[in-house]
Short mmCIF file of C-alpha atoms in Angstrom, two decimals:
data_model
loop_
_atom_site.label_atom_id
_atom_site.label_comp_id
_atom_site.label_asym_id
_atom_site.label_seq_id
_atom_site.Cartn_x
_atom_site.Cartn_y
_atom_site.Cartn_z
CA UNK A 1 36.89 83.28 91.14
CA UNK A 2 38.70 85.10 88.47
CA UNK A 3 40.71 87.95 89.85
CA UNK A 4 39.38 91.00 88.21
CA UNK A 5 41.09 93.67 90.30
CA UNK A 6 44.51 94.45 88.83
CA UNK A 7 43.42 94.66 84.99
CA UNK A 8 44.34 97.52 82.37
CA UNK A 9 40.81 98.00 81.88
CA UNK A 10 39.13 101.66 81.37
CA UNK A 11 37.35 102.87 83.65
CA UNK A 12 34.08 101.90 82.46
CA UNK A 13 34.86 98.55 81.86
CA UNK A 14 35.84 98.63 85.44
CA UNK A 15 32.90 99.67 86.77
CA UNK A 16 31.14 96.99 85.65
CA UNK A 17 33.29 94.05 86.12
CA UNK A 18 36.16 94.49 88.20
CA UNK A 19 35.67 92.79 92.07
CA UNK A 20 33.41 90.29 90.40
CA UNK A 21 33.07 86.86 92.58
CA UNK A 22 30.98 83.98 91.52
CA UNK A 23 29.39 81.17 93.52
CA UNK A 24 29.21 77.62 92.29
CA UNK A 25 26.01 78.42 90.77
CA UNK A 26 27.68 80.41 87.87
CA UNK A 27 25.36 84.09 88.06
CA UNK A 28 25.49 86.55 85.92
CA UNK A 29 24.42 89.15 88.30
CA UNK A 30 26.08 89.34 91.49
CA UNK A 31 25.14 87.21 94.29
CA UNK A 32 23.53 88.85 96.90
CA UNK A 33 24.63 87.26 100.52
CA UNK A 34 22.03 87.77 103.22
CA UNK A 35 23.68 86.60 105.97
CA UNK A 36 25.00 87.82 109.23
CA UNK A 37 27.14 85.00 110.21
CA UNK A 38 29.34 82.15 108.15
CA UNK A 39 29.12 78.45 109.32
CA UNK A 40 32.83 76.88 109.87
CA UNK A 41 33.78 73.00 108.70
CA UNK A 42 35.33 72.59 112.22
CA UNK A 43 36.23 73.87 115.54
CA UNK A 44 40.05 74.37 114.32
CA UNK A 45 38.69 76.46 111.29
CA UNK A 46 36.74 78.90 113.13
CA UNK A 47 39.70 79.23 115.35
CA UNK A 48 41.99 79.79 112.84
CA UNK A 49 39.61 82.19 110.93
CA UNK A 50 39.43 84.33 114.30
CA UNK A 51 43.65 84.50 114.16
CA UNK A 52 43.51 85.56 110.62
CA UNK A 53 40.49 85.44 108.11
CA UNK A 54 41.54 85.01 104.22
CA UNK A 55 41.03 87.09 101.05
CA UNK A 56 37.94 85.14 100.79
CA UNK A 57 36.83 84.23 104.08
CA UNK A 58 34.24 85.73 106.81
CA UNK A 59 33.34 85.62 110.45
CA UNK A 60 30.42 88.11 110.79
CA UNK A 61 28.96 90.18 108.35
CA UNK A 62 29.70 93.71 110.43
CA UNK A 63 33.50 92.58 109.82
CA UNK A 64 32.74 91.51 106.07
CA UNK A 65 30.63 89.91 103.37
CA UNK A 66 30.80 88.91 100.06
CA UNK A 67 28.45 91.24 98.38
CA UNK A 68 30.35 94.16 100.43
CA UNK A 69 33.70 93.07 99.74
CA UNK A 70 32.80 93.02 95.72
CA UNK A 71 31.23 96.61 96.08
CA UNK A 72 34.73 97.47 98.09
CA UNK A 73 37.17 95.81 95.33
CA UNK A 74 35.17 97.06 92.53
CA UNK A 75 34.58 100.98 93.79
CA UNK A 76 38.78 100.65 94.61
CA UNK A 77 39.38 99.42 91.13
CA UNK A 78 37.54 102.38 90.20
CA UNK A 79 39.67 104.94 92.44
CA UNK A 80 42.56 103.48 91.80
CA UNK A 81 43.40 102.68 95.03
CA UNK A 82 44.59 99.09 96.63
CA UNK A 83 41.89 98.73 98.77
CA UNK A 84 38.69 100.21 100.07
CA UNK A 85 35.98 99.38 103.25
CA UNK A 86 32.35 100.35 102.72
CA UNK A 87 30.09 102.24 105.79
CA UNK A 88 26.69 102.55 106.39
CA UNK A 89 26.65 106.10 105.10
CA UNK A 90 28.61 108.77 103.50
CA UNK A 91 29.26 110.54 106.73
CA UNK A 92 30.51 107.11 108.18
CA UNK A 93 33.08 106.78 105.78
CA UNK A 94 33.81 110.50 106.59
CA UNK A 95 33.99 109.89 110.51
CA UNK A 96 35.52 106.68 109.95
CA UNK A 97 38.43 107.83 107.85
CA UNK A 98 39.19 111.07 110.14
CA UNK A 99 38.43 109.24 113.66
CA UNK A 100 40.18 106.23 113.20
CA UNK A 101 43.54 107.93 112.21
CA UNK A 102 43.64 110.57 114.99
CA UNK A 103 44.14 110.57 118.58
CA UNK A 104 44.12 113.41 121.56
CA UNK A 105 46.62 116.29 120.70
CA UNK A 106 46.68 115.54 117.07
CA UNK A 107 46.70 118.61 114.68
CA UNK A 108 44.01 118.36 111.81
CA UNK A 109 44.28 121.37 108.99
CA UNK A 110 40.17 121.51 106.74
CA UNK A 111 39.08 123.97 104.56
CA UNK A 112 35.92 125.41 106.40
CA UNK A 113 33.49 125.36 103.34
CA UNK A 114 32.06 122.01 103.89
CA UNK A 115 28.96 120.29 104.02
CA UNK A 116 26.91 120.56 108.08
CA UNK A 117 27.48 117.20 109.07
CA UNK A 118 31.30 117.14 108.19
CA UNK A 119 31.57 120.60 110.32
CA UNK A 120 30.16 118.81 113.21
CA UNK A 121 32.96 116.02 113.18
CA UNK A 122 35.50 118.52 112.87
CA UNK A 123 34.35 120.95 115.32
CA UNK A 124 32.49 119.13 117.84
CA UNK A 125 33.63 115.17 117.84
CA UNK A 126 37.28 115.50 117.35
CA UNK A 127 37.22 118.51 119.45
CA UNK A 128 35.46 116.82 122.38
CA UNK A 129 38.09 113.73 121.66
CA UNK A 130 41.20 116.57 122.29
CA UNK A 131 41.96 117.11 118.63
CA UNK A 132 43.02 120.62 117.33
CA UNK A 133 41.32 121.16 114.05
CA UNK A 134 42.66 124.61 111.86
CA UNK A 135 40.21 125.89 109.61
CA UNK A 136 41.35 127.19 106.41
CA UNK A 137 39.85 128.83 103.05
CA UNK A 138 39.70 126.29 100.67
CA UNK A 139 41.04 128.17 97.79
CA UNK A 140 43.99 130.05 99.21
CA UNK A 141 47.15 128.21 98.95
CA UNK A 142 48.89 130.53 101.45
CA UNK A 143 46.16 129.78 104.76
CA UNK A 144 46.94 125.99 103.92
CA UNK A 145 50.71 126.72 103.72
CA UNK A 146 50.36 128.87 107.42
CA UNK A 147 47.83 126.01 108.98
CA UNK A 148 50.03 123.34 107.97
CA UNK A 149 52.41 122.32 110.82
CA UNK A 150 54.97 119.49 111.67
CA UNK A 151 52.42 117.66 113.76
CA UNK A 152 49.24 118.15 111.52
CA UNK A 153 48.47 114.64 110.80
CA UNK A 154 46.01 115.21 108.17
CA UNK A 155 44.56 117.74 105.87
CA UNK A 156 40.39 117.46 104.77
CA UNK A 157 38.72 119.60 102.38
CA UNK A 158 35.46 118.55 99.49
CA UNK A 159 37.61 118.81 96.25
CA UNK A 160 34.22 120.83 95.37
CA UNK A 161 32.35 122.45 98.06
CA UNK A 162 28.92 121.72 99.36
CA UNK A 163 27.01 123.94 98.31
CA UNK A 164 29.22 126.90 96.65
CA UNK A 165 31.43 124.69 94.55
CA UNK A 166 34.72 126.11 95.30
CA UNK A 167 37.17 124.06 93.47
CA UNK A 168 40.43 123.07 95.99
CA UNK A 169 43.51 122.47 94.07
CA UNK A 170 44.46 119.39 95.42
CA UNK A 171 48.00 118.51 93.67
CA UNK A 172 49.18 121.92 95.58
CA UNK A 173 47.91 120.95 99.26
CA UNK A 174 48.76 117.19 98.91
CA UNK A 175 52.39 118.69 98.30
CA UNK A 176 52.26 120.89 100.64
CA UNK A 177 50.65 118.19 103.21
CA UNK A 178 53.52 115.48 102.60
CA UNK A 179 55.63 117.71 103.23
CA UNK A 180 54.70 117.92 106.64
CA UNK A 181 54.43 114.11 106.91
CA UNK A 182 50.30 114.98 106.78
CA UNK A 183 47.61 112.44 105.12
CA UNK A 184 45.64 113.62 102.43
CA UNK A 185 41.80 112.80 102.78
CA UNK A 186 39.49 114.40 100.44
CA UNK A 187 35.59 114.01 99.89
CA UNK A 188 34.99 113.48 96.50
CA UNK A 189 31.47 113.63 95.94
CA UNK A 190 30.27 116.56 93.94
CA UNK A 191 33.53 115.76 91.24
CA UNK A 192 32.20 111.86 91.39
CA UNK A 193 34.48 108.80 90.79
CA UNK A 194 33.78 109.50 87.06
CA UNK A 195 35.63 113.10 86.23
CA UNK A 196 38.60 113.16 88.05
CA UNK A 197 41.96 110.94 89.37
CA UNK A 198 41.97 112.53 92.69
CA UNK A 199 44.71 109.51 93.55
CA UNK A 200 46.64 110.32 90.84
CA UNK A 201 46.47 114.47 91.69
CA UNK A 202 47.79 113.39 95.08
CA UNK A 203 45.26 112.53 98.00
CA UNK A 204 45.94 109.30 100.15
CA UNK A 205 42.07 108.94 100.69
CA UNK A 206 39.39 109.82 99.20
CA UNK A 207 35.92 109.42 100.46
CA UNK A 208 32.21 109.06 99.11
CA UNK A 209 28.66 109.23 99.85
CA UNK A 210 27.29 106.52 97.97
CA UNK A 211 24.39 107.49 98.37
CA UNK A 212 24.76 110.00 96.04
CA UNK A 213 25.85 109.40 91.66
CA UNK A 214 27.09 106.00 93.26
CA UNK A 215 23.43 104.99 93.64
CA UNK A 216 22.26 107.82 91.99
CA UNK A 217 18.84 106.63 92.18
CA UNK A 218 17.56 107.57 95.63
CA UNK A 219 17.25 104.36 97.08
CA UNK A 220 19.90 102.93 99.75
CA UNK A 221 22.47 104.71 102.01
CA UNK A 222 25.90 104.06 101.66
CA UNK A 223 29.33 105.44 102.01
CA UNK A 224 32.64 104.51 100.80
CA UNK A 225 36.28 105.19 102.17
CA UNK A 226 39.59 104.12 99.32
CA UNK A 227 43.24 104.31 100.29
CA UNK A 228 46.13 102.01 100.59
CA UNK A 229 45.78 98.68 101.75
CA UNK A 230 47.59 99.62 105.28
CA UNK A 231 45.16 102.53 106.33
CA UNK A 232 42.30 100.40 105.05
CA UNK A 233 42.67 96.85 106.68
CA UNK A 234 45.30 98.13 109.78
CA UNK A 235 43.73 101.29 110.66
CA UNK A 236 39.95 101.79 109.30
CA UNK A 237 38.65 98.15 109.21
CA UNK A 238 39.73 97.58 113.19
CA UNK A 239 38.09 100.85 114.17
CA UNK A 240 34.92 100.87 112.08
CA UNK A 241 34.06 96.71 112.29
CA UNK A 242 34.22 97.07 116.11
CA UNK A 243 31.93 100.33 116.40
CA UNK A 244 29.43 98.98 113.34
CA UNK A 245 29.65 101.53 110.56
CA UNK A 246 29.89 98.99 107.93
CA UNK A 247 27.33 98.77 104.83
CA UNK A 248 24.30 95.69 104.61
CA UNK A 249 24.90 93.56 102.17
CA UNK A 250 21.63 94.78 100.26
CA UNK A 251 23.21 98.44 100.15
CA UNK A 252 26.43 96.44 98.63
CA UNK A 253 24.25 94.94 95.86
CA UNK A 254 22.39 98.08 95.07
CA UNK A 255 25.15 99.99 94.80
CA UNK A 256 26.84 97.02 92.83
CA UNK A 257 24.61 97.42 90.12
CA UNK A 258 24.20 100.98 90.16
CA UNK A 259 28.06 101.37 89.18
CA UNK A 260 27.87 99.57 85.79
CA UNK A 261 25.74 102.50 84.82
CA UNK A 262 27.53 105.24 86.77
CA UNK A 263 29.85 106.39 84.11
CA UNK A 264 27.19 107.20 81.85
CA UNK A 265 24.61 108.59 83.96
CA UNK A 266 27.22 111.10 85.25
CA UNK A 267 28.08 112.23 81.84
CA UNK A 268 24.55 112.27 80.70
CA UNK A 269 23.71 114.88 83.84
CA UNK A 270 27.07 117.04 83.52
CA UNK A 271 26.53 117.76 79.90
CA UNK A 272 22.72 118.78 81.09
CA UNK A 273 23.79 120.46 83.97
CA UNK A 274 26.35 122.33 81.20
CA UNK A 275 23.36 123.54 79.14
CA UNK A 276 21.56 124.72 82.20
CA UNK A 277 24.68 126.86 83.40
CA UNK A 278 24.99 128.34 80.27
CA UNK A 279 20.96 128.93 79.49
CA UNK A 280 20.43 130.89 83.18
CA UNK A 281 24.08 132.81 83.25
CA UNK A 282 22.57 136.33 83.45
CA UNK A 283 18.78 135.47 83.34
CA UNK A 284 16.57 138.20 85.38
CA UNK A 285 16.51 137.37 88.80
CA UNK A 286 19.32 135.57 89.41
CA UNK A 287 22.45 137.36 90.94
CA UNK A 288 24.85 135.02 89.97
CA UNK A 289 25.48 131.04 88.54
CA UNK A 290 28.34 129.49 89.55
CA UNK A 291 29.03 126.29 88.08
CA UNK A 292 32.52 124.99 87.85
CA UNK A 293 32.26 124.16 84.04
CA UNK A 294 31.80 127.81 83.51
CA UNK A 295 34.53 130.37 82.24
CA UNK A 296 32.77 132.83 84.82
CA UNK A 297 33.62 130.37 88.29
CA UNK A 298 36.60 131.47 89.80
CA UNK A 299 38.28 128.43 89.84
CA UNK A 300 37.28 127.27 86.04
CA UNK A 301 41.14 127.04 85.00
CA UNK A 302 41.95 124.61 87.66
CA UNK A 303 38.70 122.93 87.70
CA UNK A 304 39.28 122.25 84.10
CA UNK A 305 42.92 120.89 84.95
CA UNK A 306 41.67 118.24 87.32
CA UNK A 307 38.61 117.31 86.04
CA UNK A 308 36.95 115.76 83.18
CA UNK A 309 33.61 117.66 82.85
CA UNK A 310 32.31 120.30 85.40
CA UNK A 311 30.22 118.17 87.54
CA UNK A 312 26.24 117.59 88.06
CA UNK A 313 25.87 120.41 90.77
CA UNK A 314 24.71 124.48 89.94
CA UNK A 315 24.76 126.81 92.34
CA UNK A 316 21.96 129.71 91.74
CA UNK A 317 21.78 132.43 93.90
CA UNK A 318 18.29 134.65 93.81
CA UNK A 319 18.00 138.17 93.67
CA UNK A 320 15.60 139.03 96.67
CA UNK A 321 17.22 136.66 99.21
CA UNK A 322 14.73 133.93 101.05
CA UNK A 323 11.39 135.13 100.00
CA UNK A 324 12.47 134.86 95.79
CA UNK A 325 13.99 131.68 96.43
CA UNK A 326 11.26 130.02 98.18
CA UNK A 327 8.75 131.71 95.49
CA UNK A 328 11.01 129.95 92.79
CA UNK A 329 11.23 126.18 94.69
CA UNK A 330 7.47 126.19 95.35
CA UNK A 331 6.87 127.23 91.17
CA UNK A 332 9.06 124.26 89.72
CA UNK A 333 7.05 121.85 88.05
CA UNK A 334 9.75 118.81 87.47
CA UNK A 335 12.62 119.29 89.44
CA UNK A 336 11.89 118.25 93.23
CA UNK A 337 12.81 119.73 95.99
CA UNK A 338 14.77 117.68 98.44
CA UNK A 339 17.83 117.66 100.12
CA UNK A 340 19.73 114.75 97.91
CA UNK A 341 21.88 115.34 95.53
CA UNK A 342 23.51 112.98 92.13
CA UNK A 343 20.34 111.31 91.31
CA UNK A 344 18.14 110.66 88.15
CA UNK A 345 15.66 113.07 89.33
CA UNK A 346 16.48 116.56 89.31
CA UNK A 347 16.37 118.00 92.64
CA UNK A 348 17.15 121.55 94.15
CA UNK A 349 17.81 122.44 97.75
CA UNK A 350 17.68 125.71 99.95
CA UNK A 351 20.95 125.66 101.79
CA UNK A 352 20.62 127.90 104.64
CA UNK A 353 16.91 126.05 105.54
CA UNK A 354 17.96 123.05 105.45
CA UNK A 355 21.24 121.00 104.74
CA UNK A 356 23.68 124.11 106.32
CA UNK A 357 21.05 125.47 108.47
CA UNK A 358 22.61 124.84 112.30
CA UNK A 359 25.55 127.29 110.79
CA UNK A 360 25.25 130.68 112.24
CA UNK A 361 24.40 133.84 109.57
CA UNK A 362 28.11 134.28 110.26
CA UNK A 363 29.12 131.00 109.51
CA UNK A 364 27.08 130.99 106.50
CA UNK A 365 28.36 134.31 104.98
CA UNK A 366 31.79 133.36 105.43
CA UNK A 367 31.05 130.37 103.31
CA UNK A 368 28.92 132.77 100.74
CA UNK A 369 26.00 130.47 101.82
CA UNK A 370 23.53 133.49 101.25
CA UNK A 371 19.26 133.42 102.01
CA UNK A 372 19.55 133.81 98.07
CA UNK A 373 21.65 130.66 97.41
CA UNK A 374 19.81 127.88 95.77
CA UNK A 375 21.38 124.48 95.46
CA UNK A 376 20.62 122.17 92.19
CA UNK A 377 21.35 118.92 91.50
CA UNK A 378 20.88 117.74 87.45
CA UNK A 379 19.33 114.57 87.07
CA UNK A 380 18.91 112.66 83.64
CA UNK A 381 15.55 114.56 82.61
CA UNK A 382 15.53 116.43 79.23
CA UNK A 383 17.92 119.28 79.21
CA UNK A 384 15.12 121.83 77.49
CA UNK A 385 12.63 120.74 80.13
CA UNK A 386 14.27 121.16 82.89
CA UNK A 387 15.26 125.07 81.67
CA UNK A 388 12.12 125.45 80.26
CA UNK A 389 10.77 124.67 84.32
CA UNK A 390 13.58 126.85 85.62
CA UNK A 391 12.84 130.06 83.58
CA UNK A 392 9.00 129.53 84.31
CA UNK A 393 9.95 129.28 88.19
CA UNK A 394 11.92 132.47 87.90
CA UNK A 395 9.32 134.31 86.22
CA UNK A 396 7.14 132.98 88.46
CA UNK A 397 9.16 134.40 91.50
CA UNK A 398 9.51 138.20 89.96
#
């Protein structure tokens, strides 16, 4: 096997070969392992495989496979971190990442705007497990500075909220988290492995749902969790092979493949979902478009700073709350409604039905997670289709 790991290579030459591992038989496409166990030469082998298993050696495929391990070294290559352990699902490699770190009477600072499922962890696992979890707003450097404590022992926050996109300036709160000794995890979907060095701005860890521009065509689950070599093999791998959140080695493969093609179908969708922003920014019937790639977003400066392009996500928010947003989803013609997100197809969601909708109205206002707010996700369709089937759906809903 050629070690393909530590090369100067760009990213996109990365994403395609880095983590690569042959078998005898010489493939050009990567071998796909289905197998849940690995047969030992002799008694003294297994034994010694059980005391300590090699770079290339396995014992069961819930503690690691070869397909896996070549999605792990290739997505780390991509992060630019030293290692990385892949989950069943993006909110495994969430869980994973924050549970296996933390303990009872730990101190845990998050911005609040975050996708449902990663409120629950915070607020209702780690909670129920006796860990204090400070929620802050995202944007204001001052709450994190207050919230942040000598015992916090981490800091979470989506470098671009789900579904608002507030952008989280993540070289000032990893400063201001070392500091205080705290680790840095951030989940890094919406800006994608493809538009920004969230290592090199300062996080420890940084998290994905695979699931999403990773696969990016709506087929497997997967998550994804990259940091150092110590939290990934000493601290995440013991905690997440013995409660079985890793990935199948079919996910692995999937996803494999889908990342020799992820830098250019992310750049294909944000340069779409850049046309879009600009095409519906003051159209009749919407109250606002917030896209970070806009001069209008709040945060476009430092969205600008630390990323590449402005992502694949739009926020639209209807004029007439529930009742003009639901007349709008049920006129599209192409784009699908669905509660995904990064994928070839287009798709648009209704936030406060569905994805955030065990929040309270409260909750939900705080987070500016309005009846109104519509969430859309560009996919690799023609850019004048899809805003030709946008302005017909808002017509359609006046």
């Amino acid at each position: 096997m050629k070690d393909t790991t530590a090369r100067p290579w760009k990213p996109r030459t990365r994403a395609v070969h880095a983590g690569t591992r042959r078998s005898q038989y010489g493939e050009v496409s990567e071998a796909l392992f289905l197998t849940q166990g690995f047969v030992y030469d002799t008694a003294e082998q297994a034994e010694a495989r059980f005391v300590e298993a090699g770079e290339d050696e396995f014992i069961y495929a819930r503690y690691g496979n070869p397909t896996v391990r070549m999605f792990e070294d290739r997505i780390a290559a991509l992060e630019g971190t030293e290692d990385a352990f892949a989950t069943a699902s993006g909110m495994a490699a969430v869980n994973g990442a924050l549970t296996s770190m933390l303990r009872a009477g730990d101190h845990v600072v998050s911005a609040k705007a975050l996708f449902g499922s990663c409120l629950y962890i915070l607020e209702e696992v780690l909670a129920r497990f006796g860990v204090e979890v400070t929620f802050v707003d995202g944007t204001d450097l001052d709450q994190w500075k207050a919230a942040i404590r000598p015992d916090t022992r981490a800091v979470f926050f989506e470098s671009i909220s789900n579904p608002v996109l507030e952008v989280i300036d993540i070289a000032s709160v990893s400063k201001l988290a070392h500091a205080a000794g705290a680790l840095v995890i951030v989940d890094n979907v919406f800006a994608t492995p493809v538009f920004q060095d969230t290592i090199g701005l300062g996080a420890d860890v940084v998290v994905y749902s695979a699931t999403k521009h990773i696969d990016g065509q709506g087929r497997v689950l997967g998550g994804v969790i990259c940091g150092s070599r110590a939290f990934i093999r000493d601290t995440v791998e013991p905690y997440l092979k013995h409660t079985g959140g890793s990935m199948s080695p079919f996910n692995a493969w999937v996803l494999l493949k889908s990342l020799e093609t992820v830098d250019l179908r992310c750049r294909a969708q944000a340069a779409t979902a850049l046309t879009l922003a600009r095409g519906l920014e003051g159209a009749s019937g919407l109250r606002r478009v917030v896209y970070p790639g806009l001069p209008s977003h709040p945060q476009h400066a430092l969205a600008m700073r630390q990323m590449e392009l402005g992502g694949t996500v739009l926020a639209l928010e209807m004029q007439g709350g529930r009742d003009a947003a639901f007349r709008m989803l049920n006129a599209l013609e192409i784009i699908t409604i669905s509660n995904n997100l990064g994928d070839a197809k287009s798709i648009i969601t209704h936030p406060a039905t569905t994805t955030h909708q065990r929040l309270s109205d409260d909750q939900r206002a705080v987070l500016g997670i309005s009846d109104g707010v519509l969430r859309l996700s560009v996919g690799l369709e023609d850019a004048d289709d899809l805003l030709a089937d946008l302005r017909q759906a808002l017509a359609a809903a006046r």
